[in-house]
DNA sequence: CTGTTCTCTTGAGTAGGTCAAATCAACAGG
DNA sequence: CCTGTTGATTTGACCTACTCAAGAGAACAG
């Protein structure tokens, strides 16, 4: 731990404030959280923080490159502090849990489309959808052997 | 054109109704449209169709595998009729235009994460972000040579 | 310590949906 | 062709996640 959050904020041209440090604290402890969860957790440190302040802080952090925003389909935006390494995400269809996946290729865009249709591509965003370990167990215990009987499973794309 | 939409709907266990045919007409002509655009366009064929009916139709189509829903970050959900071939998408950061990209690998999940962290993965969703041909031209004409000076460019992930 | 400027709070407003009840239309059976 | 059943649509309320604006407050340079 060499550079403090104070330093990092100032390096990014941002003032060091209690709401910002509170939000950063939450993000350090819990990667992949949504704004409301951040607000609730941040109130443990800074009770008067408002939801709008959280949105403002997050926008400032993302805008200055200190945090990254991801938006998995069907849920609120999630925020994480792991930036600059072009990693990807695993998302559980059942419980929404998110895990990081290292990008084996490296620098963005790690993949190139076969035919870019005239686009200049600068990022390839990859989301792996599936079931986390816990939800696999839970499903087996409820008697769901193989089929996609359960509720929240979206129409799969299984060529 | 062998199987009609009537047949396809019935095969999927859905009744053949005017709102459904109107929505399908729109989707045939314009891939990657949002619900509101569909509603507006469908009124050319079926003037009394309500926004909620469009949502209902789309939910039925997606649920029965006749349509696919994609949710690019920062915009409304889009719908397309191209299903079952596990293709991916190019999205323009500037104008939101979407283009299809064939998946070179084939069956889903076309990619496998390097470490699945206990997840069982059934789909790899890939979104390529960049600038479409038109927006590249428009940017050059406005004097934006190289930098990401413009407004709607989100914080890039450039390892 | 003081002024400037950025940040936060407070409160209203928005997009993009979902949910529920009642009406209406599709279509199977006679 | 007609009718009953059941699924689809309409209507209208409601909701989440988020943005915008104005004023009060705090950070930090001098």
mmCIF file of C-alpha atoms (C1' of nucleotides) in Angstrom:
data_model
loop_
_atom_site.group_PDB
_atom_site.id
_atom_site.type_symbol
_atom_site.label_atom_id
_atom_site.label_comp_id
_atom_site.label_asym_id
_atom_site.label_seq_id
_atom_site.Cartn_x
_atom_site.Cartn_y
_atom_site.Cartn_z
ATOM 1 C CA UNK A 1 0.000 0.000 0.000
ATOM 2 C CA UNK A 2 2.024 2.904 -1.260
ATOM 3 C CA UNK A 3 -0.352 5.460 -2.647
ATOM 4 C CA UNK A 4 -3.305 6.370 -0.455
ATOM 5 C CA UNK A 5 -6.785 7.102 -1.736
ATOM 6 C CA UNK A 6 -6.148 10.716 -0.795
ATOM 7 C CA UNK A 7 -3.245 10.802 -3.211
ATOM 8 C CA UNK A 8 -5.110 8.995 -5.922
ATOM 9 C CA UNK A 9 -8.058 11.322 -5.732
ATOM 10 C CA UNK A 10 -5.859 14.393 -5.870
ATOM 11 C CA UNK A 11 -3.842 12.944 -8.750
ATOM 12 C CA UNK A 12 -7.116 12.577 -10.607
ATOM 13 C CA UNK A 13 -7.904 16.233 -9.929
ATOM 14 C CA UNK A 14 -10.599 15.435 -7.389
ATOM 15 C CA UNK A 15 -10.972 16.826 -3.902
ATOM 16 C CA UNK A 16 -10.687 14.471 -0.973
ATOM 17 C CA UNK A 17 -14.054 14.290 0.752
ATOM 18 C CA UNK A 18 -15.695 12.022 3.267
ATOM 19 C CA UNK A 19 -18.381 10.737 0.872
ATOM 20 C CA UNK A 20 -15.709 9.799 -1.650
ATOM 21 C CA UNK A 21 -13.575 7.980 0.882
ATOM 22 C CA UNK A 22 -16.652 6.202 2.227
ATOM 23 C CA UNK A 23 -17.617 4.982 -1.248
ATOM 24 C CA UNK A 24 -14.046 3.891 -1.961
ATOM 25 C CA UNK A 25 -14.011 1.956 1.327
ATOM 26 C CA UNK A 26 -17.102 0.043 0.268
ATOM 27 C CA UNK A 27 -15.681 -0.710 -3.178
ATOM 28 C CA UNK A 28 -12.437 -2.009 -1.685
ATOM 29 C CA UNK A 29 -14.333 -4.475 0.481
ATOM 30 C CA UNK A 30 -16.979 -5.485 -2.017
ATOM 31 C CA UNK A 31 -16.272 -5.528 -5.705
ATOM 32 C CA UNK A 32 -19.240 -5.453 -8.103
ATOM 33 C CA UNK A 33 -21.793 -3.586 -6.035
ATOM 34 C CA UNK A 34 -24.669 -1.437 -7.210
ATOM 35 C CA UNK A 35 -25.220 2.182 -6.231
ATOM 36 C CA UNK A 36 -27.895 1.494 -3.638
ATOM 37 C CA UNK A 37 -25.814 -1.135 -1.848
ATOM 38 C CA UNK A 38 -22.915 1.287 -1.839
ATOM 39 C CA UNK A 39 -25.119 3.979 -0.316
ATOM 40 C CA UNK A 40 -26.343 1.666 2.426
ATOM 41 C CA UNK A 41 -22.866 0.416 3.255
ATOM 42 C CA UNK A 42 -21.304 3.861 3.090
ATOM 43 C CA UNK A 43 -23.722 5.118 5.724
ATOM 44 C CA UNK A 44 -21.888 2.982 8.251
ATOM 45 C CA UNK A 45 -18.984 5.393 7.841
ATOM 46 C CA UNK A 46 -20.779 8.567 6.817
ATOM 47 C CA UNK A 47 -24.419 8.390 7.970
ATOM 48 C CA UNK A 48 -25.678 11.497 6.217
ATOM 49 C CA UNK A 49 -24.640 10.493 2.703
ATOM 50 C CA UNK A 50 -27.465 10.865 0.204
ATOM 51 C CA UNK A 51 -28.211 8.555 -2.729
ATOM 52 C CA UNK A 52 -27.517 11.381 -5.149
ATOM 53 C CA UNK A 53 -24.153 11.980 -3.541
ATOM 54 C CA UNK A 54 -23.311 8.335 -4.225
ATOM 55 C CA UNK A 55 -24.283 8.718 -7.873
ATOM 56 C CA UNK A 56 -22.201 11.867 -8.052
ATOM 57 C CA UNK A 57 -19.182 10.250 -6.440
ATOM 58 C CA UNK A 58 -19.438 7.221 -8.702
ATOM 59 C CA UNK A 59 -19.694 9.397 -11.783
ATOM 60 C CA UNK A 60 -16.591 11.312 -10.684
ATOM 61 C CA UNK A 61 -14.671 8.107 -9.975
ATOM 62 C CA UNK A 62 -15.621 6.515 -13.279
ATOM 63 C CA UNK A 63 -14.983 9.736 -15.187
ATOM 64 C CA UNK A 64 -11.483 10.005 -13.780
ATOM 65 C CA UNK A 65 -10.632 6.368 -14.335
ATOM 66 C CA UNK A 66 -10.519 5.335 -10.680
ATOM 67 C CA UNK A 67 -13.546 3.052 -11.001
ATOM 68 C CA UNK A 68 -15.284 1.148 -13.741
ATOM 69 C CA UNK A 69 -18.972 0.756 -14.361
ATOM 70 C CA UNK A 70 -20.462 -2.422 -15.773
ATOM 71 C CA UNK A 71 -24.092 -2.934 -16.729
ATOM 72 C CA UNK A 72 -25.098 -6.580 -16.905
ATOM 73 C CA UNK A 73 -28.415 -6.991 -18.708
ATOM 74 C CA UNK A 74 -31.448 -7.079 -16.458
ATOM 75 C CA UNK A 75 -29.943 -5.423 -13.419
ATOM 76 C CA UNK A 76 -28.615 -2.156 -12.050
ATOM 77 C CA UNK A 77 -25.139 -0.906 -12.909
ATOM 78 C CA UNK A 78 -22.276 -2.306 -10.852
ATOM 79 C CA UNK A 79 -19.033 -0.604 -9.927
ATOM 80 C CA UNK A 80 -15.537 -1.946 -9.382
ATOM 81 C CA UNK A 81 -12.100 -0.538 -8.649
ATOM 82 C CA UNK A 82 -10.225 -2.980 -10.864
ATOM 83 C CA UNK A 83 -9.469 -0.826 -13.875
ATOM 84 C CA UNK A 84 -6.980 -0.744 -16.684
ATOM 85 C CA UNK A 85 -6.490 -4.476 -17.152
ATOM 86 C CA UNK A 86 -9.302 -5.214 -19.601
ATOM 87 C CA UNK A 87 -10.737 -8.097 -17.645
ATOM 88 C CA UNK A 88 -14.159 -9.631 -18.203
ATOM 89 C CA UNK A 89 -17.021 -10.935 -16.067
ATOM 90 C CA UNK A 90 -18.924 -14.050 -15.144
ATOM 91 C CA UNK A 91 -22.538 -13.396 -14.126
ATOM 92 C CA UNK A 92 -24.857 -15.885 -12.438
ATOM 93 C CA UNK A 93 -28.276 -15.938 -14.093
ATOM 94 C CA UNK A 94 -29.884 -17.025 -10.850
ATOM 95 C CA UNK A 95 -28.475 -14.807 -8.101
ATOM 96 C CA UNK A 96 -26.670 -12.130 -10.074
ATOM 97 C CA UNK A 97 -23.316 -12.840 -8.498
ATOM 98 C CA UNK A 98 -20.406 -11.476 -10.505
ATOM 99 C CA UNK A 99 -16.853 -12.807 -10.711
ATOM 100 C CA UNK A 100 -13.876 -11.417 -12.555
ATOM 101 C CA UNK A 101 -12.233 -13.290 -15.390
ATOM 102 C CA UNK A 102 -8.751 -12.407 -16.515
ATOM 103 C CA UNK A 103 -8.480 -11.580 -20.154
ATOM 104 C CA UNK A 104 -6.068 -14.082 -21.641
ATOM 105 C CA UNK A 105 -5.314 -11.839 -24.582
ATOM 106 C CA UNK A 106 -4.439 -8.670 -22.723
ATOM 107 C CA UNK A 107 -4.826 -5.179 -24.121
ATOM 108 C CA UNK A 108 -8.179 -3.908 -25.345
ATOM 109 C CA UNK A 109 -9.781 -4.768 -27.643
ATOM 110 C CA UNK A 110 -8.709 -8.291 -26.800
ATOM 111 C CA UNK A 111 -10.853 -9.718 -29.580
ATOM 112 C CA UNK A 112 -11.408 -8.478 -33.092
ATOM 113 C CA UNK A 113 -14.685 -8.987 -34.919
ATOM 114 C CA UNK A 114 -14.486 -11.127 -38.050
ATOM 115 C CA UNK A 115 -16.096 -8.333 -40.061
ATOM 116 C CA UNK A 116 -16.149 -4.935 -38.420
ATOM 117 C CA UNK A 117 -18.672 -3.474 -40.905
ATOM 118 C CA UNK A 118 -16.732 -0.219 -41.078
ATOM 119 C CA UNK A 119 -16.541 0.235 -37.325
ATOM 120 C CA UNK A 120 -13.347 1.207 -35.528
ATOM 121 C CA UNK A 121 -13.439 -1.025 -32.472
ATOM 122 C CA UNK A 122 -11.657 -0.020 -29.285
ATOM 123 C CA UNK A 123 -13.125 -2.415 -26.752
ATOM 124 C CA UNK A 124 -14.484 -5.936 -26.680
ATOM 125 C CA UNK A 125 -16.763 -6.462 -23.713
ATOM 126 C CA UNK A 126 -17.320 -10.083 -22.770
ATOM 127 C CA UNK A 127 -19.912 -11.343 -20.306
ATOM 128 C CA UNK A 128 -20.062 -15.026 -19.502
ATOM 129 C CA UNK A 129 -23.531 -16.087 -18.377
ATOM 130 C CA UNK A 130 -24.096 -19.194 -16.311
ATOM 131 C CA UNK A 131 -24.749 -20.551 -12.850
ATOM 132 C CA UNK A 132 -22.489 -19.996 -9.884
ATOM 133 C CA UNK A 133 -21.451 -22.921 -7.696
ATOM 134 C CA UNK A 134 -24.014 -22.158 -4.972
ATOM 135 C CA UNK A 135 -26.925 -21.908 -7.391
ATOM 136 C CA UNK A 136 -25.956 -25.201 -9.042
ATOM 137 C CA UNK A 137 -26.225 -26.876 -5.653
ATOM 138 C CA UNK A 138 -29.479 -25.118 -4.828
ATOM 139 C CA UNK A 139 -30.993 -26.181 -8.127
ATOM 140 C CA UNK A 140 -30.037 -29.825 -7.648
ATOM 141 C CA UNK A 141 -31.529 -29.822 -4.165
ATOM 142 C CA UNK A 142 -34.830 -28.604 -5.564
ATOM 143 C CA UNK A 143 -34.922 -31.451 -8.039
ATOM 144 C CA UNK A 144 -33.971 -29.577 -11.135
ATOM 145 C CA UNK A 145 -31.825 -32.222 -12.742
ATOM 146 C CA UNK A 146 -30.989 -30.965 -16.185
ATOM 147 C CA UNK A 147 -33.673 -28.871 -17.815
ATOM 148 C CA UNK A 148 -34.033 -25.139 -17.723
ATOM 149 C CA UNK A 149 -37.181 -25.356 -15.703
ATOM 150 C CA UNK A 150 -36.522 -22.452 -13.423
ATOM 151 C CA UNK A 151 -37.930 -18.987 -13.655
ATOM 152 C CA UNK A 152 -35.271 -16.450 -14.394
ATOM 153 C CA UNK A 153 -33.419 -18.316 -17.113
ATOM 154 C CA UNK A 154 -33.421 -16.184 -20.189
ATOM 155 C CA UNK A 155 -33.885 -17.621 -23.634
ATOM 156 C CA UNK A 156 -30.597 -19.332 -24.243
ATOM 157 C CA UNK A 157 -28.692 -18.932 -27.468
ATOM 158 C CA UNK A 158 -27.493 -22.430 -28.128
ATOM 159 C CA UNK A 159 -26.752 -22.608 -31.819
ATOM 160 C CA UNK B 1 -40.222 -18.150 -47.626
ATOM 161 C CA UNK B 2 -41.604 -21.506 -46.614
ATOM 162 C CA UNK B 3 -42.954 -21.142 -43.117
ATOM 163 C CA UNK B 4 -45.145 -18.124 -42.489
ATOM 164 C CA UNK B 5 -45.177 -16.108 -39.273
ATOM 165 C CA UNK B 6 -48.596 -17.578 -38.636
ATOM 166 C CA UNK B 7 -47.088 -21.026 -38.630
ATOM 167 C CA UNK B 8 -44.144 -20.007 -36.538
ATOM 168 C CA UNK B 9 -46.294 -18.395 -33.912
ATOM 169 C CA UNK B 10 -48.554 -21.430 -33.692
ATOM 170 C CA UNK B 11 -45.593 -23.774 -33.560
ATOM 171 C CA UNK B 12 -44.398 -21.790 -30.581
ATOM 172 C CA UNK B 13 -47.783 -22.241 -28.912
ATOM 173 C CA UNK B 14 -48.787 -18.618 -29.448
ATOM 174 C CA UNK B 15 -51.991 -17.318 -30.959
ATOM 175 C CA UNK B 16 -51.778 -15.371 -34.193
ATOM 176 C CA UNK B 17 -52.850 -11.812 -33.491
ATOM 177 C CA UNK B 18 -52.598 -8.502 -35.290
ATOM 178 C CA UNK B 19 -50.311 -6.877 -32.695
ATOM 179 C CA UNK B 20 -47.914 -9.805 -32.946
ATOM 180 C CA UNK B 21 -47.827 -9.741 -36.728
ATOM 181 C CA UNK B 22 -47.360 -5.973 -36.674
ATOM 182 C CA UNK B 23 -44.385 -6.257 -34.303
ATOM 183 C CA UNK B 24 -42.874 -9.055 -36.387
ATOM 184 C CA UNK B 25 -43.250 -6.905 -39.519
ATOM 185 C CA UNK B 26 -41.273 -4.123 -37.871
ATOM 186 C CA UNK B 27 -38.563 -6.507 -36.705
ATOM 187 C CA UNK B 28 -38.205 -8.009 -40.189
ATOM 188 C CA UNK B 29 -37.602 -4.583 -41.679
ATOM 189 C CA UNK B 30 -35.473 -3.135 -38.931
ATOM 190 C CA UNK B 31 -33.210 -5.299 -36.836
ATOM 191 C CA UNK B 32 -32.031 -3.966 -33.455
ATOM 192 C CA UNK B 33 -34.908 -1.694 -32.539
ATOM 193 C CA UNK B 34 -36.111 -0.659 -29.105
ATOM 194 C CA UNK B 35 -39.635 -1.154 -27.793
ATOM 195 C CA UNK B 36 -40.747 2.431 -28.329
ATOM 196 C CA UNK B 37 -39.577 2.492 -31.938
ATOM 197 C CA UNK B 38 -41.374 -0.786 -32.509
ATOM 198 C CA UNK B 39 -44.557 0.669 -31.045
ATOM 199 C CA UNK B 40 -44.380 3.736 -33.260
ATOM 200 C CA UNK B 41 -43.663 1.739 -36.416
ATOM 201 C CA UNK B 42 -46.248 -0.913 -35.619
ATOM 202 C CA UNK B 43 -48.955 1.749 -35.434
ATOM 203 C CA UNK B 44 -48.606 2.163 -39.187
ATOM 204 C CA UNK B 45 -50.131 -1.292 -39.472
ATOM 205 C CA UNK B 46 -52.193 -1.492 -36.305
ATOM 206 C CA UNK B 47 -52.947 2.046 -35.049
ATOM 207 C CA UNK B 48 -54.510 1.097 -31.733
ATOM 208 C CA UNK B 49 -51.570 -0.912 -30.404
ATOM 209 C CA UNK B 50 -50.563 0.175 -26.912
ATOM 210 C CA UNK B 51 -47.017 0.399 -25.554
ATOM 211 C CA UNK B 52 -47.807 -2.300 -23.050
ATOM 212 C CA UNK B 53 -49.037 -4.583 -25.780
ATOM 213 C CA UNK B 54 -45.675 -4.169 -27.476
ATOM 214 C CA UNK B 55 -43.900 -5.142 -24.270
ATOM 215 C CA UNK B 56 -46.219 -8.110 -23.932
ATOM 216 C CA UNK B 57 -45.667 -9.240 -27.503
ATOM 217 C CA UNK B 58 -41.914 -8.874 -27.193
ATOM 218 C CA UNK B 59 -41.878 -10.835 -23.968
ATOM 219 C CA UNK B 60 -43.873 -13.609 -25.638
ATOM 220 C CA UNK B 61 -41.600 -13.652 -28.680
ATOM 221 C CA UNK B 62 -38.429 -13.719 -26.611
ATOM 222 C CA UNK B 63 -39.877 -16.298 -24.226
ATOM 223 C CA UNK B 64 -40.713 -18.639 -27.080
ATOM 224 C CA UNK B 65 -37.391 -18.192 -28.837
ATOM 225 C CA UNK B 66 -38.707 -16.286 -31.860
ATOM 226 C CA UNK B 67 -36.858 -13.102 -30.927
ATOM 227 C CA UNK B 68 -33.818 -12.169 -28.929
ATOM 228 C CA UNK B 69 -33.353 -9.286 -26.534
ATOM 229 C CA UNK B 70 -30.042 -7.483 -26.149
ATOM 230 C CA UNK B 71 -29.286 -4.736 -23.662
ATOM 231 C CA UNK B 72 -26.288 -2.617 -24.602
ATOM 232 C CA UNK B 73 -25.079 -0.564 -21.641
ATOM 233 C CA UNK B 74 -26.491 2.926 -21.470
ATOM 234 C CA UNK B 75 -29.517 2.396 -23.668
ATOM 235 C CA UNK B 76 -32.891 0.704 -23.872
ATOM 236 C CA UNK B 77 -33.228 -2.988 -24.719
ATOM 237 C CA UNK B 78 -33.133 -3.892 -28.406
ATOM 238 C CA UNK B 79 -34.855 -6.784 -30.138
ATOM 239 C CA UNK B 80 -33.891 -8.878 -33.149
ATOM 240 C CA UNK B 81 -35.263 -11.880 -34.997
ATOM 241 C CA UNK B 82 -31.913 -13.457 -35.681
ATOM 242 C CA UNK B 83 -31.816 -16.224 -33.104
ATOM 243 C CA UNK B 84 -30.098 -19.516 -32.632
ATOM 244 C CA UNK B 85 -26.795 -18.691 -34.306
ATOM 245 C CA UNK B 86 -24.939 -17.212 -31.339
ATOM 246 C CA UNK B 87 -23.839 -14.080 -33.127
ATOM 247 C CA UNK B 88 -22.447 -10.968 -31.460
ATOM 248 C CA UNK B 89 -22.809 -7.205 -31.817
ATOM 249 C CA UNK B 90 -20.934 -4.078 -32.734
ATOM 250 C CA UNK B 91 -22.255 -0.941 -31.040
ATOM 251 C CA UNK B 92 -21.366 2.632 -31.963
ATOM 252 C CA UNK B 93 -20.562 4.714 -28.894
ATOM 253 C CA UNK B 94 -21.661 7.863 -30.671
ATOM 254 C CA UNK B 95 -24.983 7.097 -32.352
ATOM 255 C CA UNK B 96 -25.893 3.744 -30.838
ATOM 256 C CA UNK B 97 -26.046 1.973 -34.182
ATOM 257 C CA UNK B 98 -25.812 -1.793 -33.881
ATOM 258 C CA UNK B 99 -24.414 -4.255 -36.413
ATOM 259 C CA UNK B 100 -24.280 -8.028 -36.266
ATOM 260 C CA UNK B 101 -21.025 -9.923 -36.125
ATOM 261 C CA UNK B 102 -20.895 -13.570 -37.002
ATOM 262 C CA UNK B 103 -19.417 -15.743 -34.324
ATOM 263 C CA UNK B 104 -16.412 -17.430 -35.869
ATOM 264 C CA UNK B 105 -16.447 -20.195 -33.307
ATOM 265 C CA UNK B 106 -20.053 -21.269 -33.604
ATOM 266 C CA UNK B 107 -22.067 -22.898 -30.863
ATOM 267 C CA UNK B 108 -22.579 -21.166 -27.534
ATOM 268 C CA UNK B 109 -20.630 -20.557 -25.430
ATOM 269 C CA UNK B 110 -18.211 -19.724 -28.190
ATOM 270 C CA UNK B 111 -15.592 -18.689 -25.666
ATOM 271 C CA UNK B 112 -14.586 -20.279 -22.400
ATOM 272 C CA UNK B 113 -13.298 -18.243 -19.483
ATOM 273 C CA UNK B 114 -9.741 -18.998 -18.415
ATOM 274 C CA UNK B 115 -10.948 -19.648 -14.864
ATOM 275 C CA UNK B 116 -14.666 -20.161 -14.436
ATOM 276 C CA UNK B 117 -14.565 -19.776 -10.637
ATOM 277 C CA UNK B 118 -16.998 -22.656 -10.202
ATOM 278 C CA UNK B 119 -19.535 -21.290 -12.685
ATOM 279 C CA UNK B 120 -21.182 -23.447 -15.326
ATOM 280 C CA UNK B 121 -21.125 -21.155 -18.345
ATOM 281 C CA UNK B 122 -23.695 -21.556 -21.112
ATOM 282 C CA UNK B 123 -23.290 -18.327 -23.040
ATOM 283 C CA UNK B 124 -20.533 -15.870 -23.858
ATOM 284 C CA UNK B 125 -21.981 -12.501 -24.782
ATOM 285 C CA UNK B 126 -19.620 -10.268 -26.713
ATOM 286 C CA UNK B 127 -20.181 -6.587 -27.449
ATOM 287 C CA UNK B 128 -17.672 -4.715 -29.546
ATOM 288 C CA UNK B 129 -17.658 -0.978 -28.793
ATOM 289 C CA UNK B 130 -16.382 1.553 -31.273
ATOM 290 C CA UNK B 131 -17.343 4.132 -33.853
ATOM 291 C CA UNK B 132 -19.391 3.383 -36.933
ATOM 292 C CA UNK B 133 -18.238 4.608 -40.336
ATOM 293 C CA UNK B 134 -20.584 7.599 -40.372
ATOM 294 C CA UNK B 135 -19.554 8.804 -36.922
ATOM 295 C CA UNK B 136 -15.873 8.538 -37.830
ATOM 296 C CA UNK B 137 -16.510 10.881 -40.751
ATOM 297 C CA UNK B 138 -18.614 13.249 -38.647
ATOM 298 C CA UNK B 139 -15.908 13.435 -36.017
ATOM 299 C CA UNK B 140 -13.181 14.247 -38.519
ATOM 300 C CA UNK B 141 -15.305 17.004 -40.016
ATOM 301 C CA UNK B 142 -15.696 18.598 -36.608
ATOM 302 C CA UNK B 143 -11.954 18.697 -36.113
ATOM 303 C CA UNK B 144 -11.623 15.796 -33.756
ATOM 304 C CA UNK B 145 -8.448 14.326 -35.098
ATOM 305 C CA UNK B 146 -7.437 11.591 -32.731
ATOM 306 C CA UNK B 147 -8.359 12.219 -29.128
ATOM 307 C CA UNK B 148 -11.501 11.204 -27.311
ATOM 308 C CA UNK B 149 -12.628 14.779 -27.010
ATOM 309 C CA UNK B 150 -16.295 14.199 -27.608
ATOM 310 C CA UNK B 151 -19.047 13.975 -25.082
ATOM 311 C CA UNK B 152 -20.568 10.560 -25.004
ATOM 312 C CA UNK B 153 -17.372 8.560 -25.014
ATOM 313 C CA UNK B 154 -17.355 6.399 -21.953
ATOM 314 C CA UNK B 155 -14.211 5.741 -19.955
ATOM 315 C CA UNK B 156 -12.275 3.430 -22.190
ATOM 316 C CA UNK B 157 -10.580 0.299 -20.941
ATOM 317 C CA UNK B 158 -7.215 0.401 -22.614
ATOM 318 C CA UNK B 159 -4.901 -1.799 -20.582
ATOM 319 C "C1'" DC C 1 -7.924 32.927 8.007
ATOM 320 C "C1'" DT C 2 -10.460 33.915 3.918
ATOM 321 C "C1'" DG C 3 -12.171 33.535 -0.681
ATOM 322 C "C1'" DT C 4 -12.992 30.735 -4.497
ATOM 323 C "C1'" DT C 5 -14.472 26.737 -6.351
ATOM 324 C "C1'" DC C 6 -15.911 22.260 -6.148
ATOM 325 C "C1'" DT C 7 -18.944 19.047 -3.780
ATOM 326 C "C1'" DC C 8 -22.893 17.670 -1.322
ATOM 327 C "C1'" DT C 9 -27.734 17.968 0.013
ATOM 328 C "C1'" DT C 10 -32.423 18.485 -1.022
ATOM 329 C "C1'" DG C 11 -36.126 17.897 -4.018
ATOM 330 C "C1'" DA C 12 -38.214 17.357 -8.409
ATOM 331 C "C1'" DG C 13 -38.349 14.936 -12.726
ATOM 332 C "C1'" DT C 14 -37.332 11.229 -16.270
ATOM 333 C "C1'" DA C 15 -36.821 6.884 -19.073
ATOM 334 C "C1'" DG C 16 -37.923 2.470 -19.405
ATOM 335 C "C1'" DG C 17 -39.935 -0.555 -17.931
ATOM 336 C "C1'" DT C 18 -43.457 -4.064 -14.637
ATOM 337 C "C1'" DC C 19 -47.933 -5.591 -12.562
ATOM 338 C "C1'" DA C 20 -53.021 -6.219 -12.138
ATOM 339 C "C1'" DA C 21 -57.830 -6.040 -13.478
ATOM 340 C "C1'" DA C 22 -61.136 -5.953 -16.947
ATOM 341 C "C1'" DT C 23 -62.303 -6.159 -21.829
ATOM 342 C "C1'" DC C 24 -61.682 -8.342 -26.167
ATOM 343 C "C1'" DA C 25 -60.388 -11.640 -29.763
ATOM 344 C "C1'" DA C 26 -58.527 -16.304 -31.341
ATOM 345 C "C1'" DC C 27 -59.752 -20.755 -32.314
ATOM 346 C "C1'" DA C 28 -61.340 -25.566 -30.896
ATOM 347 C "C1'" DG C 29 -65.380 -28.154 -30.669
ATOM 348 C "C1'" DG C 30 -69.901 -28.943 -31.835
ATOM 349 C "C1'" DC D 1 -71.437 -21.128 -38.807
ATOM 350 C "C1'" DC D 2 -71.833 -20.353 -33.886
ATOM 351 C "C1'" DT D 3 -70.319 -20.519 -29.191
ATOM 352 C "C1'" DG D 4 -67.406 -21.124 -25.070
ATOM 353 C "C1'" DT D 5 -62.999 -21.097 -23.210
ATOM 354 C "C1'" DT D 6 -58.772 -19.223 -22.662
ATOM 355 C "C1'" DG D 7 -55.161 -16.489 -23.917
ATOM 356 C "C1'" DA D 8 -54.155 -11.620 -25.522
ATOM 357 C "C1'" DT D 9 -54.740 -6.837 -25.217
ATOM 358 C "C1'" DT D 10 -56.105 -2.538 -23.175
ATOM 359 C "C1'" DT D 11 -56.125 0.654 -19.520
ATOM 360 C "C1'" DG D 12 -54.060 2.636 -15.720
ATOM 361 C "C1'" DA D 13 -51.296 2.474 -11.618
ATOM 362 C "C1'" DC D 14 -46.852 1.765 -10.037
ATOM 363 C "C1'" DC D 15 -41.772 1.004 -9.808
ATOM 364 C "C1'" DT D 16 -36.651 1.118 -10.148
ATOM 365 C "C1'" DA D 17 -32.632 3.275 -11.428
ATOM 366 C "C1'" DC D 18 -31.107 7.250 -12.508
ATOM 367 C "C1'" DT D 19 -30.530 12.482 -13.964
ATOM 368 C "C1'" DC D 20 -30.955 17.510 -13.411
ATOM 369 C "C1'" DA D 21 -31.035 21.993 -10.900
ATOM 370 C "C1'" DA D 22 -30.531 25.202 -7.085
ATOM 371 C "C1'" DG D 23 -28.696 26.392 -2.914
ATOM 372 C "C1'" DA D 24 -25.851 25.241 1.287
ATOM 373 C "C1'" DG D 25 -21.589 23.556 2.750
ATOM 374 C "C1'" DA D 26 -16.757 21.986 2.747
ATOM 375 C "C1'" DA D 27 -11.932 21.658 0.616
ATOM 376 C "C1'" DC D 28 -7.820 23.865 -0.199
ATOM 377 C "C1'" DA D 29 -4.769 27.705 -2.325
ATOM 378 C "C1'" DG D 30 -3.070 31.818 -1.021
#
